[in-house]
């Protein structure tokens, strides 16, 4: 349930808890999260799927992947009625999957109201960057460029999905330069894959000490850095622990 409340200098734009969510809404929430994860995983292995389909003679599957790829790169794909309905569905039902969700802007400066150009540094990455995804479809953040791994950005399934539900971008340095130079707000999980591998259900961990690139870019273009922290991100999914020095 989306709400807007103010407490001193903090503004809450979304508040949801399990007591206010019905069974059907929870199911829709589970479908939304599952769809997001499936698309993410399918994109990661899409070259393997295409190669396997061609090698095994599954040409209908291969053709479908090519068609999706072409559609994913068409201009204006996120402005149609289907994309708008998908965005509204995810924004409405995604929070219903969790025991509780809130999005709070500290300091009272809430997009898309007039504000200084901002770089939103989102932590922690977690296994699937759910906090980042929650912000991605938040109506207040529709004008923010949400950036992620270049390999995932060019993959057909996730590219098409992300273009339908928000304003995606590549985390590659040339792309980041162009976004900030153009005056856009940008959101990025700076910890990236390294931070994802450090995810723990018992301890919050971030990978930031060796991440200087985004700071240099913000200094170059005079962009404000706004830290974003997704509390509870690490408790959403389990992963293999240990061997920290190799991660």
Tab-separated table of N, CA and C in Angstrom, residues 47-198:
chain	number	residue	atom	x	y	z
A	47	UNK	N	22.693	-16.747	-23.547
A	47	UNK	CA	23.550	-17.239	-24.635
A	47	UNK	C	23.639	-18.765	-24.652
A	48	UNK	N	23.667	-19.384	-23.463
A	48	UNK	CA	23.707	-20.843	-23.392
A	48	UNK	C	22.404	-21.457	-23.900
A	49	UNK	N	21.289	-20.819	-23.550
A	49	UNK	CA	19.985	-21.314	-24.008
A	49	UNK	C	19.908	-21.242	-25.526
A	50	UNK	N	20.361	-20.120	-26.091
A	50	UNK	CA	20.329	-19.958	-27.553
A	50	UNK	C	21.227	-20.990	-28.227
A	51	UNK	N	22.437	-21.170	-27.723
A	51	UNK	CA	23.353	-22.141	-28.303
A	51	UNK	C	22.821	-23.558	-28.223
A	52	UNK	N	22.228	-23.908	-27.078
A	52	UNK	CA	21.664	-25.245	-26.905
A	52	UNK	C	20.488	-25.465	-27.864
A	53	UNK	N	19.628	-24.440	-28.004
A	53	UNK	CA	18.466	-24.561	-28.890
A	53	UNK	C	18.888	-24.781	-30.334
A	54	UNK	N	19.909	-24.052	-30.782
A	54	UNK	CA	20.381	-24.209	-32.157
A	54	UNK	C	21.034	-25.573	-32.343
A	55	UNK	N	21.851	-25.980	-31.370
A	55	UNK	CA	22.570	-27.255	-31.478
A	55	UNK	C	21.614	-28.441	-31.489
A	56	UNK	N	20.524	-28.326	-30.735
A	56	UNK	CA	19.563	-29.423	-30.629
A	56	UNK	C	18.428	-29.338	-31.648
A	57	UNK	N	18.446	-28.308	-32.465
A	57	UNK	CA	17.410	-28.185	-33.480
A	57	UNK	C	16.103	-27.611	-32.986
A	58	UNK	N	16.111	-26.965	-31.822
A	58	UNK	CA	14.901	-26.315	-31.297
A	58	UNK	C	14.822	-24.902	-31.875
A	59	UNK	N	14.529	-24.835	-33.157
A	59	UNK	CA	14.606	-23.555	-33.854
A	59	UNK	C	13.499	-22.589	-33.442
A	60	UNK	N	12.378	-23.111	-32.981
A	60	UNK	CA	11.310	-22.218	-32.513
A	60	UNK	C	11.764	-21.467	-31.260
A	61	UNK	N	12.487	-22.158	-30.376
A	61	UNK	CA	13.018	-21.513	-29.177
A	61	UNK	C	14.058	-20.470	-29.557
A	62	UNK	N	14.959	-20.849	-30.478
A	62	UNK	CA	15.989	-19.925	-30.931
A	62	UNK	C	15.371	-18.687	-31.586
A	63	UNK	N	14.335	-18.913	-32.396
A	63	UNK	CA	13.651	-17.792	-33.056
A	63	UNK	C	12.999	-16.876	-32.031
A	64	UNK	N	12.391	-17.461	-31.008
A	64	UNK	CA	11.740	-16.671	-29.957
A	64	UNK	C	12.749	-15.779	-29.243
A	65	UNK	N	13.937	-16.317	-28.969
A	65	UNK	CA	14.980	-15.533	-28.299
A	65	UNK	C	15.425	-14.380	-29.186
A	66	UNK	N	15.576	-14.640	-30.475
A	66	UNK	CA	15.970	-13.581	-31.409
A	66	UNK	C	14.899	-12.499	-31.478
A	67	UNK	N	13.632	-12.894	-31.517
A	67	UNK	CA	12.527	-11.934	-31.572
A	67	UNK	C	12.514	-11.068	-30.315
A	68	UNK	N	12.663	-11.705	-29.145
A	68	UNK	CA	12.706	-10.956	-27.880
A	68	UNK	C	13.874	-9.975	-27.891
A	69	UNK	N	15.014	-10.410	-28.438
A	69	UNK	CA	16.185	-9.542	-28.505
A	69	UNK	C	15.906	-8.306	-29.343
A	70	UNK	N	15.266	-8.507	-30.490
A	70	UNK	CA	14.939	-7.380	-31.370
A	70	UNK	C	13.986	-6.420	-30.662
A	71	UNK	N	12.944	-6.960	-30.023
A	71	UNK	CA	11.969	-6.123	-29.321
A	71	UNK	C	12.633	-5.349	-28.185
A	72	UNK	N	13.569	-6.012	-27.491
A	72	UNK	CA	14.230	-5.384	-26.347
A	72	UNK	C	15.014	-4.146	-26.736
A	73	UNK	N	15.415	-4.052	-28.006
A	73	UNK	CA	16.225	-2.921	-28.456
A	73	UNK	C	15.410	-1.891	-29.246
A	74	UNK	N	14.109	-2.098	-29.388
A	74	UNK	CA	13.281	-1.131	-30.098
A	74	UNK	C	13.128	0.141	-29.276
A	75	UNK	N	13.107	1.314	-29.898
A	75	UNK	CA	12.915	2.571	-29.158
A	75	UNK	C	11.481	2.689	-28.633
A	76	UNK	N	11.331	3.330	-27.488
A	76	UNK	CA	10.013	3.613	-26.931
A	76	UNK	C	9.267	2.413	-26.387
A	77	UNK	N	9.994	1.313	-26.133
A	77	UNK	CA	9.310	0.091	-25.718
A	77	UNK	C	8.657	0.229	-24.346
A	78	UNK	N	9.136	1.150	-23.520
A	78	UNK	CA	8.586	1.294	-22.176
A	78	UNK	C	7.444	2.276	-22.065
A	79	UNK	N	6.971	2.826	-23.196
A	79	UNK	CA	5.936	3.857	-23.157
A	79	UNK	C	4.549	3.356	-23.538
A	80	UNK	N	4.434	2.086	-23.894
A	80	UNK	CA	3.148	1.554	-24.327
A	80	UNK	C	2.234	1.183	-23.176
A	81	UNK	N	0.960	0.871	-23.484
A	81	UNK	CA	-0.013	0.537	-22.434
A	81	UNK	C	0.339	-0.745	-21.677
A	82	UNK	N	0.906	-1.730	-22.359
A	82	UNK	CA	1.275	-2.982	-21.677
A	82	UNK	C	2.368	-2.718	-20.649
A	83	UNK	N	3.362	-1.921	-21.035
A	83	UNK	CA	4.449	-1.581	-20.114
A	83	UNK	C	3.917	-0.816	-18.909
A	84	UNK	N	2.998	0.114	-19.140
A	84	UNK	CA	2.446	0.895	-18.027
A	84	UNK	C	1.662	0.006	-17.073
A	85	UNK	N	0.889	-0.943	-17.602
A	85	UNK	CA	0.131	-1.847	-16.744
A	85	UNK	C	1.058	-2.769	-15.953
A	86	UNK	N	2.114	-3.249	-16.602
A	86	UNK	CA	3.083	-4.094	-15.910
A	86	UNK	C	3.755	-3.320	-14.787
A	87	UNK	N	4.128	-2.076	-15.045
A	87	UNK	CA	4.762	-1.239	-14.031
A	87	UNK	C	3.814	-1.018	-12.845
A	88	UNK	N	2.565	-0.738	-13.123
A	88	UNK	CA	1.587	-0.519	-12.054
A	88	UNK	C	1.351	-1.794	-11.247
A	89	UNK	N	1.296	-2.937	-11.931
A	89	UNK	CA	1.084	-4.211	-11.246
A	89	UNK	C	2.230	-4.500	-10.288
A	90	UNK	N	3.465	-4.324	-10.757
A	90	UNK	CA	4.629	-4.609	-9.916
A	90	UNK	C	4.707	-3.642	-8.749
A	91	UNK	N	4.478	-2.366	-9.015
A	91	UNK	CA	4.526	-1.373	-7.947
A	91	UNK	C	3.475	-1.656	-6.871
A	92	UNK	N	2.326	-2.157	-7.283
A	92	UNK	CA	1.245	-2.431	-6.340
A	92	UNK	C	1.473	-3.706	-5.552
A	93	UNK	N	1.925	-4.771	-6.222
A	93	UNK	CA	1.934	-6.093	-5.585
A	93	UNK	C	3.303	-6.551	-5.070
A	94	UNK	N	4.389	-6.015	-5.603
A	94	UNK	CA	5.710	-6.455	-5.159
A	94	UNK	C	5.884	-6.363	-3.638
A	95	UNK	N	5.515	-5.251	-2.982
A	95	UNK	CA	5.712	-5.167	-1.529
A	95	UNK	C	4.895	-6.182	-0.737
A	96	UNK	N	3.835	-6.729	-1.336
A	96	UNK	CA	2.934	-7.628	-0.607
A	96	UNK	C	3.569	-8.965	-0.277
A	97	UNK	N	4.679	-9.286	-0.914
A	97	UNK	CA	5.328	-10.579	-0.678
A	97	UNK	C	6.053	-10.619	0.671
A	98	UNK	N	6.467	-9.474	1.167
A	98	UNK	CA	7.327	-9.416	2.343
A	98	UNK	C	6.526	-9.150	3.616
A	99	UNK	N	7.151	-9.452	4.749
A	99	UNK	CA	6.492	-9.207	6.038
A	99	UNK	C	6.268	-7.723	6.270
A	100	UNK	N	7.137	-6.910	5.749
A	100	UNK	CA	6.976	-5.465	5.901
A	100	UNK	C	7.928	-4.723	4.982
A	101	UNK	N	7.450	-3.638	4.398
A	101	UNK	CA	8.261	-2.829	3.487
A	101	UNK	C	7.960	-1.356	3.739
A	102	UNK	N	8.999	-0.549	3.775
A	102	UNK	CA	8.806	0.901	3.817
A	102	UNK	C	9.930	1.562	3.034
A	103	UNK	N	9.602	2.626	2.348
A	103	UNK	CA	10.587	3.440	1.643
A	103	UNK	C	10.542	4.822	2.267
A	104	UNK	N	11.655	5.211	2.880
A	104	UNK	CA	11.722	6.468	3.617
A	104	UNK	C	12.840	7.332	3.044
A	105	UNK	N	12.510	8.571	2.718
A	105	UNK	CA	13.495	9.547	2.280
A	105	UNK	C	13.829	10.454	3.457
A	106	UNK	N	15.047	10.367	3.927
A	106	UNK	CA	15.467	11.212	5.032
A	106	UNK	C	15.854	12.591	4.519
A	107	UNK	N	15.552	13.590	5.312
A	107	UNK	CA	15.915	14.961	4.944
A	107	UNK	C	14.838	15.701	4.188
A	108	UNK	N	13.756	15.003	3.838
A	108	UNK	CA	12.624	15.668	3.212
A	108	UNK	C	12.754	15.938	1.730
A	109	UNK	N	13.883	15.597	1.118
A	109	UNK	CA	14.069	15.817	-0.315
A	109	UNK	C	13.643	14.577	-1.075
A	110	UNK	N	12.471	14.620	-1.709
A	110	UNK	CA	11.884	13.444	-2.341
A	110	UNK	C	11.742	13.670	-3.839
A	111	UNK	N	12.365	12.824	-4.658
A	111	UNK	CA	12.128	12.910	-6.106
A	111	UNK	C	10.648	12.640	-6.378
A	112	UNK	N	10.070	13.134	-7.480
A	112	UNK	CA	10.749	13.904	-8.537
A	112	UNK	C	10.691	15.415	-8.321
A	113	UNK	N	10.405	15.855	-7.070
A	113	UNK	CA	10.401	17.291	-6.797
A	113	UNK	C	11.774	17.879	-7.133
A	114	UNK	N	11.818	19.175	-7.329
A	114	UNK	CA	13.067	19.821	-7.711
A	114	UNK	C	14.163	19.548	-6.675
A	115	UNK	N	15.291	19.087	-7.152
A	115	UNK	CA	16.394	18.746	-6.256
A	115	UNK	C	17.697	18.765	-7.043
A	116	UNK	N	18.789	18.753	-6.318
A	116	UNK	CA	20.098	18.718	-6.947
A	116	UNK	C	20.308	17.359	-7.618
A	117	UNK	N	21.019	17.347	-8.757
A	117	UNK	CA	21.312	16.081	-9.428
A	117	UNK	C	21.957	15.122	-8.424
A	118	UNK	N	21.447	13.883	-8.405
A	118	UNK	CA	21.819	12.962	-7.328
A	118	UNK	C	22.232	11.605	-7.858
A	119	UNK	N	23.237	11.038	-7.200
A	119	UNK	CA	23.648	9.655	-7.432
A	119	UNK	C	23.205	8.853	-6.216
A	120	UNK	N	22.274	7.909	-6.416
A	120	UNK	CA	21.767	7.074	-5.332
A	120	UNK	C	22.624	5.804	-5.256
A	121	UNK	N	23.436	5.708	-4.211
A	121	UNK	CA	24.309	4.550	-4.017
A	121	UNK	C	23.582	3.538	-3.133
A	122	UNK	N	23.124	2.441	-3.744
A	122	UNK	CA	22.247	1.483	-3.068
A	122	UNK	C	23.052	0.323	-2.485
A	123	UNK	N	22.855	0.079	-1.195
A	123	UNK	CA	23.496	-1.043	-0.493
A	123	UNK	C	22.446	-1.730	0.387
A	124	UNK	N	22.670	-2.994	0.761
A	124	UNK	CA	23.620	-3.912	0.124
A	124	UNK	C	23.029	-4.496	-1.150
A	125	UNK	N	23.884	-5.096	-1.961
A	125	UNK	CA	23.406	-5.702	-3.203
A	125	UNK	C	22.487	-6.878	-2.919
A	126	UNK	N	22.872	-7.730	-1.954
A	126	UNK	CA	22.096	-8.931	-1.682
A	126	UNK	C	22.204	-9.925	-2.826
A	127	UNK	N	21.491	-11.025	-2.700
A	127	UNK	CA	21.551	-12.058	-3.737
A	127	UNK	C	20.938	-11.573	-5.053
A	128	UNK	N	19.794	-10.878	-4.969
A	128	UNK	CA	19.099	-10.442	-6.183
A	128	UNK	C	18.763	-8.954	-6.174
A	129	UNK	N	19.367	-8.195	-5.280
A	129	UNK	CA	19.210	-6.735	-5.280
A	129	UNK	C	17.734	-6.322	-5.199
A	130	UNK	N	17.017	-6.890	-4.244
A	130	UNK	CA	15.584	-6.645	-4.120
A	130	UNK	C	15.285	-5.205	-3.701
A	131	UNK	N	16.108	-4.635	-2.810
A	131	UNK	CA	15.896	-3.247	-2.417
A	131	UNK	C	16.022	-2.305	-3.600
A	132	UNK	N	17.027	-2.543	-4.431
A	132	UNK	CA	17.203	-1.773	-5.663
A	132	UNK	C	15.979	-1.934	-6.558
A	133	UNK	N	15.482	-3.165	-6.673
A	133	UNK	CA	14.315	-3.437	-7.515
A	133	UNK	C	13.071	-2.741	-6.971
A	134	UNK	N	12.942	-2.667	-5.642
A	134	UNK	CA	11.793	-1.996	-5.039
A	134	UNK	C	11.789	-0.510	-5.397
A	135	UNK	N	12.959	0.103	-5.361
A	135	UNK	CA	13.068	1.509	-5.735
A	135	UNK	C	12.838	1.707	-7.226
A	136	UNK	N	13.250	0.731	-8.031
A	136	UNK	CA	13.157	0.817	-9.485
A	136	UNK	C	11.727	1.095	-9.937
A	137	UNK	N	10.761	0.482	-9.281
A	137	UNK	CA	9.364	0.656	-9.681
A	137	UNK	C	8.618	1.643	-8.793
A	138	UNK	N	9.313	2.278	-7.865
A	138	UNK	CA	8.680	3.286	-7.010
A	138	UNK	C	8.350	4.510	-7.859
A	139	UNK	N	7.101	4.984	-7.863
A	139	UNK	CA	6.725	6.134	-8.710
A	139	UNK	C	7.600	7.361	-8.495
A	140	UNK	N	8.095	7.562	-7.281
A	140	UNK	CA	8.952	8.720	-7.020
A	140	UNK	C	10.281	8.638	-7.754
A	141	UNK	N	10.661	7.440	-8.185
A	141	UNK	CA	11.972	7.226	-8.800
A	141	UNK	C	11.883	6.933	-10.295
A	142	UNK	N	10.740	7.170	-10.912
A	142	UNK	CA	10.564	6.840	-12.323
A	142	UNK	C	11.538	7.584	-13.235
A	143	UNK	N	11.971	8.765	-12.836
A	143	UNK	CA	12.855	9.555	-13.688
A	143	UNK	C	14.328	9.269	-13.420
A	144	UNK	N	14.611	8.399	-12.458
A	144	UNK	CA	15.991	8.064	-12.110
A	144	UNK	C	16.485	6.944	-13.018
A	145	UNK	N	17.711	7.073	-13.482
A	145	UNK	CA	18.326	6.043	-14.322
A	145	UNK	C	18.923	4.962	-13.413
A	146	UNK	N	18.336	3.771	-13.433
A	146	UNK	CA	18.810	2.669	-12.603
A	146	UNK	C	19.795	1.821	-13.404
A	147	UNK	N	21.036	1.805	-12.945
A	147	UNK	CA	22.093	1.137	-13.695
A	147	UNK	C	22.482	-0.190	-13.059
A	148	UNK	N	22.897	-1.111	-13.909
A	148	UNK	CA	23.330	-2.423	-13.435
A	148	UNK	C	24.356	-2.986	-14.399
A	149	UNK	N	24.818	-4.204	-14.131
A	149	UNK	CA	25.923	-4.813	-14.871
A	149	UNK	C	25.700	-4.737	-16.385
A	150	UNK	N	26.708	-4.308	-17.146
A	150	UNK	CA	26.571	-4.199	-18.614
A	150	UNK	C	26.144	-5.500	-19.277
A	151	UNK	N	26.662	-6.634	-18.786
A	151	UNK	CA	26.301	-7.923	-19.388
A	151	UNK	C	24.818	-8.205	-19.225
A	152	UNK	N	24.264	-7.812	-18.083
A	152	UNK	CA	22.837	-8.021	-17.847
A	152	UNK	C	22.009	-7.016	-18.631
A	153	UNK	N	22.547	-5.822	-18.815
A	153	UNK	CA	21.817	-4.778	-19.537
A	153	UNK	C	21.646	-5.113	-21.015
A	154	UNK	N	22.628	-5.793	-21.591
A	154	UNK	CA	22.516	-6.126	-23.014
A	154	UNK	C	21.798	-7.454	-23.250
A	155	UNK	N	21.580	-8.239	-22.197
A	155	UNK	CA	20.883	-9.519	-22.358
A	155	UNK	C	19.408	-9.260	-22.649
A	156	UNK	N	18.802	-10.033	-23.534
A	156	UNK	CA	17.480	-9.680	-24.069
A	156	UNK	C	16.343	-9.680	-23.045
A	157	UNK	N	16.244	-10.708	-22.206
A	157	UNK	CA	15.088	-10.833	-21.325
A	157	UNK	C	15.050	-9.738	-20.269
A	158	UNK	N	16.157	-9.558	-19.562
A	158	UNK	CA	16.164	-8.559	-18.494
A	158	UNK	C	16.129	-7.142	-19.059
A	159	UNK	N	16.735	-6.948	-20.207
A	159	UNK	CA	16.687	-5.623	-20.841
A	159	UNK	C	15.248	-5.250	-21.183
A	160	UNK	N	14.516	-6.178	-21.791
A	160	UNK	CA	13.128	-5.917	-22.147
A	160	UNK	C	12.285	-5.678	-20.900
A	161	UNK	N	12.457	-6.533	-19.902
A	161	UNK	CA	11.693	-6.397	-18.659
A	161	UNK	C	11.981	-5.055	-17.988
A	162	UNK	N	13.253	-4.704	-17.851
A	162	UNK	CA	13.608	-3.480	-17.144
A	162	UNK	C	13.175	-2.232	-17.903
A	163	UNK	N	13.183	-2.281	-19.222
A	163	UNK	CA	12.729	-1.139	-20.010
A	163	UNK	C	11.218	-0.948	-19.896
A	164	UNK	N	10.508	-2.031	-19.639
A	164	UNK	CA	9.052	-1.938	-19.482
A	164	UNK	C	8.643	-1.377	-18.126
A	165	UNK	N	9.448	-1.635	-17.096
A	165	UNK	CA	9.033	-1.260	-15.741
A	165	UNK	C	9.759	-0.050	-15.187
A	166	UNK	N	10.770	0.461	-15.874
A	166	UNK	CA	11.501	1.601	-15.337
A	166	UNK	C	12.409	2.239	-16.369
A	167	UNK	N	13.462	2.867	-15.870
A	167	UNK	CA	14.412	3.566	-16.730
A	167	UNK	C	15.795	2.964	-16.482
A	168	UNK	N	16.128	1.882	-17.181
A	168	UNK	CA	17.388	1.179	-16.920
A	168	UNK	C	18.573	1.801	-17.629
A	169	UNK	N	19.771	1.388	-17.210
A	169	UNK	CA	20.984	1.859	-17.850
A	169	UNK	C	22.136	0.924	-17.550
A	170	UNK	N	23.204	1.067	-18.298
A	170	UNK	CA	24.390	0.249	-18.114
A	170	UNK	C	25.328	0.896	-17.096
A	171	UNK	N	25.981	0.055	-16.296
A	171	UNK	CA	26.946	0.555	-15.320
A	171	UNK	C	28.333	0.710	-15.916
A	172	UNK	N	28.485	0.505	-17.224
A	172	UNK	CA	29.779	0.705	-17.882
A	172	UNK	C	30.192	2.171	-17.774
A	173	UNK	N	31.483	2.423	-17.625
A	173	UNK	CA	31.958	3.788	-17.399
A	173	UNK	C	31.505	4.773	-18.490
A	174	UNK	N	31.630	4.450	-19.801
A	174	UNK	CA	31.176	5.409	-20.816
A	174	UNK	C	29.697	5.757	-20.672
A	175	UNK	N	28.871	4.749	-20.359
A	175	UNK	CA	27.438	4.998	-20.202
A	175	UNK	C	27.175	5.876	-18.985
A	176	UNK	N	27.847	5.582	-17.865
A	176	UNK	CA	27.668	6.382	-16.659
A	176	UNK	C	28.085	7.828	-16.912
A	177	UNK	N	29.175	8.014	-17.632
A	177	UNK	CA	29.613	9.365	-17.988
A	177	UNK	C	28.525	10.112	-18.748
A	178	UNK	N	27.923	9.433	-19.729
A	178	UNK	CA	26.902	10.087	-20.559
A	178	UNK	C	25.657	10.434	-19.752
A	179	UNK	N	25.239	9.557	-18.842
A	179	UNK	CA	24.051	9.837	-18.027
A	179	UNK	C	24.270	11.053	-17.132
A	180	UNK	N	25.404	11.068	-16.430
A	180	UNK	CA	25.676	12.162	-15.503
A	180	UNK	C	25.941	13.468	-16.247
A	181	UNK	N	26.620	13.374	-17.374
A	181	UNK	CA	26.871	14.570	-18.176
A	181	UNK	C	25.572	15.183	-18.677
A	182	UNK	N	24.580	14.330	-18.946
A	182	UNK	CA	23.282	14.799	-19.431
A	182	UNK	C	22.407	15.342	-18.305
A	183	UNK	N	22.892	15.283	-17.055
A	183	UNK	CA	22.136	15.833	-15.935
A	183	UNK	C	21.144	14.873	-15.309
A	184	UNK	N	21.249	13.586	-15.615
A	184	UNK	CA	20.307	12.613	-15.073
A	184	UNK	C	20.658	12.204	-13.649
A	185	UNK	N	19.629	11.881	-12.873
A	185	UNK	CA	19.830	11.194	-11.600
A	185	UNK	C	20.126	9.732	-11.902
A	186	UNK	N	21.012	9.135	-11.126
A	186	UNK	CA	21.427	7.761	-11.362
A	186	UNK	C	21.359	6.972	-10.062
A	187	UNK	N	20.922	5.715	-10.150
A	187	UNK	CA	20.941	4.796	-9.009
A	187	UNK	C	21.761	3.577	-9.385
A	188	UNK	N	22.628	3.142	-8.471
A	188	UNK	CA	23.528	2.029	-8.753
A	188	UNK	C	23.902	1.329	-7.452
A	189	UNK	N	23.938	-0.014	-7.442
A	189	UNK	CA	24.539	-0.730	-6.311
A	189	UNK	C	26.046	-0.816	-6.506
A	190	UNK	N	26.844	0.083	-5.930
A	190	UNK	CA	28.288	0.135	-6.218
A	190	UNK	C	29.033	-1.139	-5.849
A	191	UNK	N	28.516	-1.902	-4.884
A	191	UNK	CA	29.199	-3.123	-4.467
A	191	UNK	C	29.206	-4.204	-5.516
A	192	UNK	N	28.223	-4.178	-6.424
A	192	UNK	CA	28.167	-5.105	-7.536
A	192	UNK	C	28.215	-6.571	-7.139
A	193	UNK	N	28.789	-7.370	-8.049
A	193	UNK	CA	28.829	-8.823	-7.853
A	193	UNK	C	29.612	-9.197	-6.598
A	194	UNK	N	30.694	-8.466	-6.319
A	194	UNK	CA	31.498	-8.776	-5.138
A	194	UNK	C	30.665	-8.676	-3.873
A	195	UNK	N	29.834	-7.633	-3.795
A	195	UNK	CA	28.988	-7.467	-2.618
A	195	UNK	C	27.921	-8.558	-2.540
A	196	UNK	N	27.440	-8.993	-3.698
A	196	UNK	CA	26.444	-10.065	-3.722
A	196	UNK	C	27.015	-11.347	-3.130
A	197	UNK	N	28.282	-11.641	-3.416
A	197	UNK	CA	28.884	-12.880	-2.906
A	197	UNK	C	29.111	-12.832	-1.402
A	198	UNK	N	29.117	-11.636	-0.815
A	198	UNK	CA	29.336	-11.483	0.623
A	198	UNK	C	28.050	-11.523	1.427
